[in-house]
Coordinates of C-alpha atoms and ligand atoms in Angstrom, one line a residue:
X339 CA -34.8 39.9 8.6
X340 CA -36.1 36.6 10.4
X341 CA -37.5 35.2 7.4
X342 CA -34.2 35.9 5.4
X343 CA -32.4 34.3 8.0
X344 CA -34.4 31.0 7.7
X345 CA -34.2 31.0 3.9
X346 CA -30.1 31.2 4.0
X347 CA -30.1 28.6 6.6
X348 CA -32.7 26.2 4.4
X349 CA -30.2 27.1 1.4
X350 CA -26.9 25.8 3.2
X351 CA -28.6 22.9 4.3
X352 CA -29.9 21.6 1.1
X353 CA -26.2 22.7 -0.6
X354 CA -25.1 20.3 2.3
X355 CA -27.2 17.8 1.5
X356 CA -26.9 17.6 -1.9
X357 CA -23.5 17.5 -1.7
X358 CA -23.2 14.5 0.6
X359 CA -25.4 12.7 -1.7
X360 CA -23.4 13.2 -4.6
X361 CA -20.5 11.6 -2.7
X362 CA -18.6 14.7 -3.6
X363 CA -17.8 13.1 -7.1
X364 CA -17.7 16.1 -8.8
X365 CA -14.7 17.3 -6.8
X366 CA -12.5 19.2 -9.0
X367 CA -8.9 19.8 -8.0
X368 CA -7.1 22.4 -9.5
X369 CA -3.5 21.7 -9.8
X370 CA -2.2 25.0 -9.1
X371 CA -4.0 25.0 -5.8
X372 CA -2.9 22.0 -4.4
X373 CA 0.0 22.6 -1.9
X374 CA 2.5 19.9 -1.7
X375 CA 1.6 18.8 2.0
X376 CA -1.9 18.3 0.5
X377 CA -0.8 15.8 -2.1
X378 CA -1.6 12.2 -1.5
X379 CA 1.5 10.6 -2.8
X380 CA 1.5 6.8 -3.7
X381 CA 4.9 4.7 -4.0
X382 CA 4.6 2.4 -6.6
X383 CA 7.7 -0.3 -6.3
X384 CA 8.2 -3.0 -8.9
X385 CA 11.3 -4.9 -9.9
X386 CA 11.3 -5.0 -13.6
X387 CA 12.6 -2.6 -16.4
X388 CA 10.6 0.9 -16.8
X389 CA 10.3 -0.2 -20.8
X390 CA 9.0 -3.9 -19.7
X391 CA 5.0 -4.6 -19.6
X392 CA 4.6 -3.7 -16.0
X393 CA 7.0 -0.6 -16.2
X394 CA 4.9 1.0 -18.9
X395 CA 1.9 0.3 -17.2
X396 CA 2.7 1.6 -14.0
X397 CA 4.1 4.8 -15.6
X398 CA 1.1 5.2 -17.7
X399 CA -1.3 4.8 -14.4
X400 CA 1.0 7.3 -12.8
X401 CA 0.4 10.0 -15.9
X402 CA -3.2 9.4 -15.8
X403 CA -4.0 9.5 -12.0
X404 CA -2.1 12.9 -11.9
X405 CA -3.9 14.5 -15.0
X406 CA -7.3 13.1 -13.4
X407 CA -6.6 14.3 -10.0
X408 CA -5.2 17.5 -11.2
X409 CA -1.7 16.5 -9.3
X410 CA -3.7 15.8 -6.5
X411 CA -2.6 12.5 -6.3
X412 CA 1.0 11.8 -7.2
X413 CA 1.8 8.2 -8.0
X414 CA 5.9 7.8 -7.9
X415 CA 7.0 4.8 -9.9
X416 CA 10.2 2.9 -9.0
X417 CA 10.8 0.4 -11.4
X418 CA 14.3 -2.2 -11.3
X419 CA 14.1 -3.2 -7.6
X420 CA 15.5 0.5 -7.1
X421 CA 13.6 1.5 -4.0
X422 CA 12.5 -2.4 -2.7
X423 CA 13.7 -5.9 -4.3
X424 CA 12.3 -9.1 -4.1
X425 CA 12.0 -10.4 -0.6
X426 CA 11.5 -6.7 0.7
X427 CA 8.7 -5.6 -1.1
X428 CA 5.9 -7.1 1.1
X429 CA 7.2 -5.9 4.3
X430 CA 7.6 -2.4 2.7
X431 CA 3.7 -2.6 2.0
X432 CA 2.9 -3.7 5.3
X433 CA 4.7 -1.1 7.3
X434 CA 3.6 2.0 4.9
X435 CA 6.9 2.2 3.2
X436 CA 5.2 2.0 -0.3
X437 CA 1.6 1.7 -1.1
X438 CA 1.6 0.0 -4.2
X439 CA 3.4 -3.0 -5.7
X440 CA 2.8 -5.6 -8.4
X441 CA 4.5 -8.9 -7.8
X442 CA 4.3 -11.6 -10.0
X443 CA 1.4 -13.7 -8.7
X444 CA 4.3 -16.7 -7.7
X445 CA 5.8 -14.6 -5.2
X446 CA 2.6 -14.7 -3.3
X447 CA 2.9 -18.0 -2.9
X448 CA 5.3 -18.7 0.2
X449 CA 2.4 -16.7 2.1
X450 CA -0.7 -18.2 0.1
X451 CA 0.1 -21.8 -0.8
X452 CA -3.1 -21.6 -3.3
X453 CA -1.7 -19.3 -5.7
X454 CA 0.5 -21.7 -6.7
X455 CA -2.1 -23.0 -9.1
X456 CA -0.9 -19.9 -11.4
X457 CA 2.4 -21.5 -11.6
X458 CA 1.3 -24.9 -12.7
X459 CA 2.9 -25.7 -16.2
X460 CA 0.7 -26.3 -19.1
X461 CA -2.4 -25.5 -17.0
X462 CA -4.0 -22.9 -19.2
X463 CA -4.6 -23.0 -23.1
X464 CA -4.4 -19.1 -23.5
X465 CA -4.3 -15.8 -21.3
X466 CA -8.0 -15.4 -21.6
X467 CA -8.6 -18.6 -19.8
X468 CA -6.4 -17.3 -16.8
X469 CA -8.5 -13.8 -16.8
X470 CA -11.8 -15.6 -16.9
X471 CA -10.3 -17.9 -13.8
X472 CA -9.6 -14.7 -11.8
X473 CA -12.8 -13.2 -12.6
X474 CA -14.6 -16.4 -11.3
X475 CA -14.7 -17.9 -7.7
X476 CA -11.3 -19.5 -7.7
X477 CA -9.8 -15.9 -8.3
X478 CA -12.4 -14.4 -5.8
X479 CA -11.0 -16.8 -3.3
X480 CA -7.4 -16.4 -4.0
X481 CA -7.8 -12.5 -3.7
X482 CA -9.9 -12.3 -0.6
X483 CA -7.0 -14.3 0.9
X484 CA -4.6 -11.1 0.6
X485 CA -6.7 -9.6 3.3
X486 CA -5.7 -11.7 5.9
X487 CA -2.1 -9.8 5.7
X488 CA -4.0 -6.5 5.1
X489 CA -3.2 -6.5 1.3
X490 CA -5.9 -5.6 -1.2
X491 CA -5.6 -7.0 -5.1
X492 CA -6.9 -4.0 -7.3
X493 CA -5.9 -5.6 -10.8
X494 CA -4.5 -8.5 -12.2
X495 CA -2.0 -7.5 -14.8
X496 CA -0.1 -10.2 -17.7
X497 CA 3.5 -10.4 -19.0
X498 CA 2.6 -13.8 -20.8
X499 CA 4.1 -17.1 -20.7
X500 CA 7.4 -18.1 -19.7
X501 CA 10.2 -19.7 -21.7
X502 CA 13.1 -21.5 -20.9
X503 CA 16.6 -20.4 -21.4
X504 CA 20.1 -21.8 -20.8
X505 CA 23.5 -22.2 -21.9
X506 CA 24.2 -25.8 -21.8
X507 CA 22.1 -27.4 -24.5
X508 CA 18.8 -26.8 -26.6
X509 CA 16.0 -27.9 -24.4
X510 CA 13.5 -29.8 -26.5
X511 CA 12.9 -33.1 -24.7
X512 CA 12.3 -34.1 -20.7
X513 CA 15.5 -35.3 -21.0
X514 CA 17.5 -32.5 -21.8
X515 CA 16.9 -31.0 -18.4
X516 CA 18.8 -33.7 -16.5
X517 CA 21.4 -32.3 -14.2
X518 CA 20.5 -28.5 -15.1
X519 CA 20.5 -26.1 -12.2
X520 CA 17.6 -23.2 -13.0
X521 CA 16.6 -20.0 -11.0
X522 CA 13.0 -19.8 -10.1
X523 CA 10.7 -17.5 -8.5
X524 CA 10.0 -18.6 -4.8
X525 CA 7.2 -21.1 -5.7
X526 CA 7.5 -24.8 -4.8
X527 CA 5.6 -25.8 -7.9
X528 CA 8.4 -24.3 -9.9
X529 CA 10.8 -26.1 -8.2
X530 CA 8.9 -29.6 -8.4
X531 CA 8.4 -28.8 -12.3
X532 CA 12.0 -28.8 -12.6
X533 CA 12.7 -32.0 -10.2
X534 CA 10.4 -33.6 -12.3
X535 CA 12.5 -33.5 -15.4
X536 CA 15.4 -34.4 -13.0
X537 CA 16.5 -30.6 -13.0
X538 CA 17.4 -28.6 -9.8
X539 CA 16.0 -25.1 -8.9
X540 CA 17.5 -22.2 -7.0
X541 CA 14.6 -19.5 -5.9
X542 CA 16.2 -16.2 -6.2
X543 CA 15.2 -12.4 -6.3
X544 CA 14.8 -11.0 -9.7
X545 CA 17.5 -8.4 -9.5
X546 CA 20.1 -11.4 -9.0
X547 CA 19.4 -13.6 -12.0
X548 CA 21.3 -11.8 -14.4
X549 CA 24.6 -12.3 -12.4
X550 CA 23.8 -15.8 -11.8
X551 CA 23.6 -16.5 -15.4
X552 CA 26.6 -14.3 -16.3
X553 CA 28.6 -16.3 -13.6
X554 CA 27.7 -19.7 -14.1
X555 CA 25.9 -20.2 -10.7
X556 CA 22.8 -21.4 -12.4
X557 CA 22.6 -22.6 -15.9
X558 CA 19.4 -21.2 -16.8
X559 CA 15.9 -19.5 -15.6
X560 CA 12.4 -19.5 -17.2
X561 CA 10.8 -16.0 -18.1
X562 CA 9.0 -14.4 -20.6
X563 CA 10.8 -12.4 -23.7
X564 CA 10.2 -8.9 -22.2
X565 CA 12.3 -9.7 -19.1
X566 CA 14.9 -11.7 -20.8
X567 CA 15.1 -9.1 -23.1
X568 CA 14.9 -6.1 -21.0
X569 CA 17.3 -7.6 -18.4
X570 CA 19.4 -8.7 -21.1
X571 CA 19.4 -12.6 -20.3
X572 CA 20.0 -13.3 -23.9
X573 CA 23.6 -12.0 -23.5
X574 CA 24.4 -14.8 -21.3
X575 CA 22.5 -17.4 -22.2
X576 CA 23.2 -19.5 -25.2
X577 CA 19.6 -21.0 -25.7
X578 CA 16.3 -20.0 -25.2
X579 CA 13.3 -22.3 -25.8
X580 CA 9.9 -21.2 -27.0
X581 CA 8.1 -23.4 -24.7
X582 CA 5.1 -21.1 -23.1
X583 CA 4.9 -23.3 -20.3
X584 CA 4.0 -21.3 -17.6
X585 CA 2.1 -18.4 -16.7
X586 CA 3.7 -15.2 -15.4
X587 CA 1.5 -12.3 -14.2
X588 CA 1.1 -9.8 -11.4
X589 CA -1.4 -8.6 -9.2
X590 CA -1.6 -5.0 -8.6
X591 CA -1.6 -4.7 -4.6
X592 CA -2.1 -1.9 -2.3
X593 CA -2.4 -2.0 1.5
X594 CA -5.6 -2.1 3.3
X595 CA -5.2 0.5 6.0
X596 CA -3.7 2.9 3.3
X597 CA -6.7 2.3 1.0
X598 CA -9.3 2.8 3.6
X599 CA -7.7 6.2 4.7
X600 CA -8.3 7.6 0.9
X601 CA -11.4 9.7 0.3
X602 CA -14.1 7.7 -1.8
X603 CA -13.4 10.0 -4.9
X604 CA -9.7 9.0 -5.0
X605 CA -10.5 5.5 -4.6
X606 CA -12.8 5.8 -7.7
X607 CA -10.5 7.5 -9.6
X608 CA -7.7 5.1 -8.9
X609 CA -9.9 1.8 -9.4
X610 CA -11.4 3.4 -12.9
X611 CA -8.0 4.1 -14.1
X612 CA -6.4 0.9 -13.3
X613 CA -9.1 -1.0 -15.0
X614 CA -8.5 1.1 -17.8
X615 CA -5.1 0.6 -17.8
X616 CA -5.4 -3.1 -17.4
X617 CA -6.9 -3.5 -20.5
X618 CA -4.1 -1.2 -22.0
X619 CA -1.6 -3.4 -20.3
X620 CA -2.7 -6.9 -21.1
X621 CA -2.5 -5.5 -25.4
X622 CA 0.9 -4.0 -24.8
X623 CA 2.5 -7.1 -23.0
X624 CA 1.4 -9.2 -25.9
X625 CA 2.8 -6.7 -28.3
X626 CA 6.0 -6.0 -26.5
X627 CA 6.9 -9.7 -26.3
X628 CA 6.4 -10.3 -29.7
X629 CA 8.4 -7.4 -30.8
X630 CA 11.2 -8.3 -28.5
X631 CA 11.2 -12.0 -29.6
X632 CA 11.6 -10.7 -33.3
X633 CA 14.5 -8.2 -32.2
X634 CA 16.3 -10.9 -30.2
X635 CA 15.7 -13.4 -33.6
X636 CA 17.4 -10.5 -35.6
X637 CA 20.3 -10.0 -33.0
X638 CA 21.0 -13.7 -33.1
X639 CA 22.6 -13.7 -29.6
X640 CA 21.1 -16.2 -28.3
X641 CA 19.7 -19.6 -30.5
X642 CA 16.1 -19.7 -30.6
X643 CA 14.2 -23.1 -30.5
X644 CA 10.8 -23.5 -31.5
X645 CA 8.7 -26.8 -29.9
X646 CA 6.1 -28.8 -32.1
X647 CA 2.9 -29.6 -30.1
X648 CA 4.1 -32.9 -30.0
X649 CA 7.2 -31.7 -28.1
X650 CA 5.3 -29.7 -25.8
X651 CA 3.0 -32.6 -24.8
X652 CA 5.9 -34.6 -23.9
X653 CA 7.2 -31.9 -21.4
X654 CA 3.4 -31.4 -20.0
X655 CA 3.4 -35.0 -19.3
X656 CA 6.5 -34.9 -17.6
X657 CA 5.9 -32.2 -15.2
X658 CA 2.8 -34.1 -14.0
X659 CA 4.2 -34.6 -10.7
X660 CA 4.2 -31.1 -10.0
X661 CA 0.7 -31.4 -9.8
X662 CA 0.5 -34.3 -7.5
X663 CA 2.6 -32.4 -5.1
X664 CA 0.3 -29.4 -5.1
X665 CA -2.8 -31.2 -4.9
X666 CA -1.2 -32.9 -1.6
X667 CA -0.7 -29.3 -0.4
X668 CA -4.0 -27.5 -1.3
X669 CA -6.2 -30.3 -2.0
X670 CA -7.0 -31.9 -5.2
X671 CA -10.7 -30.3 -5.8
X672 CA -8.6 -26.8 -5.9
X673 CA -6.4 -28.1 -8.7
X674 CA -9.1 -29.3 -10.6
X675 CA -10.7 -26.4 -10.4
X676 CA -8.0 -25.1 -12.5
X677 CA -7.2 -27.9 -14.7
X678 CA -10.3 -30.6 -15.1
X679 CA -7.9 -33.3 -16.1
X680 CA -5.2 -33.2 -13.3
X681 CA -4.2 -35.9 -11.8
Ligands
LMR2100 C1 11.0 -12.9 -11.7 O1 11.1 -12.9 -10.6 O2 11.1 -13.5 -12.5 C2 9.7 -12.2 -12.3 O3 8.7 -12.0 -11.4 C3 10.1 -10.7 -12.3 C4 8.8 -10.0 -12.5 O4 8.3 -9.4 -11.9 O5 8.0 -10.0 -14.1

């Protein structure tokens, strides 16, 4: 009898050790058995359309997480500023009203001026260069800064390169920008970029841009093809210049306290799924931007202007004062680490 008792205790002890060592990673959650009050709900708020690259990726992420956790983790996606808009999102994340965001990197620059590096016009030859930059020491430095505000950067998603739109005239040479008013995301580099060519820039939340363009409050804006198309900016803008001058990408963010409250196996599922969705998102963003440019071209509502390499170079030169100002603000060596030839 005593022997059986000792044997049972040993079996229980060994089972506990094996489960602990496996980190419970083999936990299988049966959706049928997950009570509503046991689920982990992640509210994921963003400002673009559901069929934009970011919107599509957020939905895919939510679907995969639901499948992989058997419904234990439910990611609820709120696109199009329906839950929180620009200017409200970070506070919502901070106080736990939402658990995930994917703001454009430019929107971090008020809190973290170094992030303006990614806004520099004509600083990056292609998107791969930016991916590598964000995986290297510069990216690690930028991502580490987020933690000081209780934010954790989980992934970097692309949209693509921005183009100029306006309804006054085709924009080709630097002097074409003279006197025009543009909406920008809140980043001093973007304000400086337009000032360098004699234009003025007004930071404004994304969900207000359509109306500002339609009422003539501003003459133009800069954005990727997918944002121009899905927000119907092409309906109120006469001219689109394929300038590819600036990067628009996103950092997928969560709240550090929320993240730390999650079981290790859930963190792993979220991280692995995000890594997979990031690869998909980057390819999808490229595809969506290319396809929507073709559609806009065919619809002919906006006049599309292509630029020659020489015309891009002239714009690049004209925008150089933006590099000077940023070097004064965050230090020349950081700016040069992104653009070795920067002034
Ligand atoms: C914008 O405000 O123009 C963009 O950042 C919107 C977005 O998230 O793509």
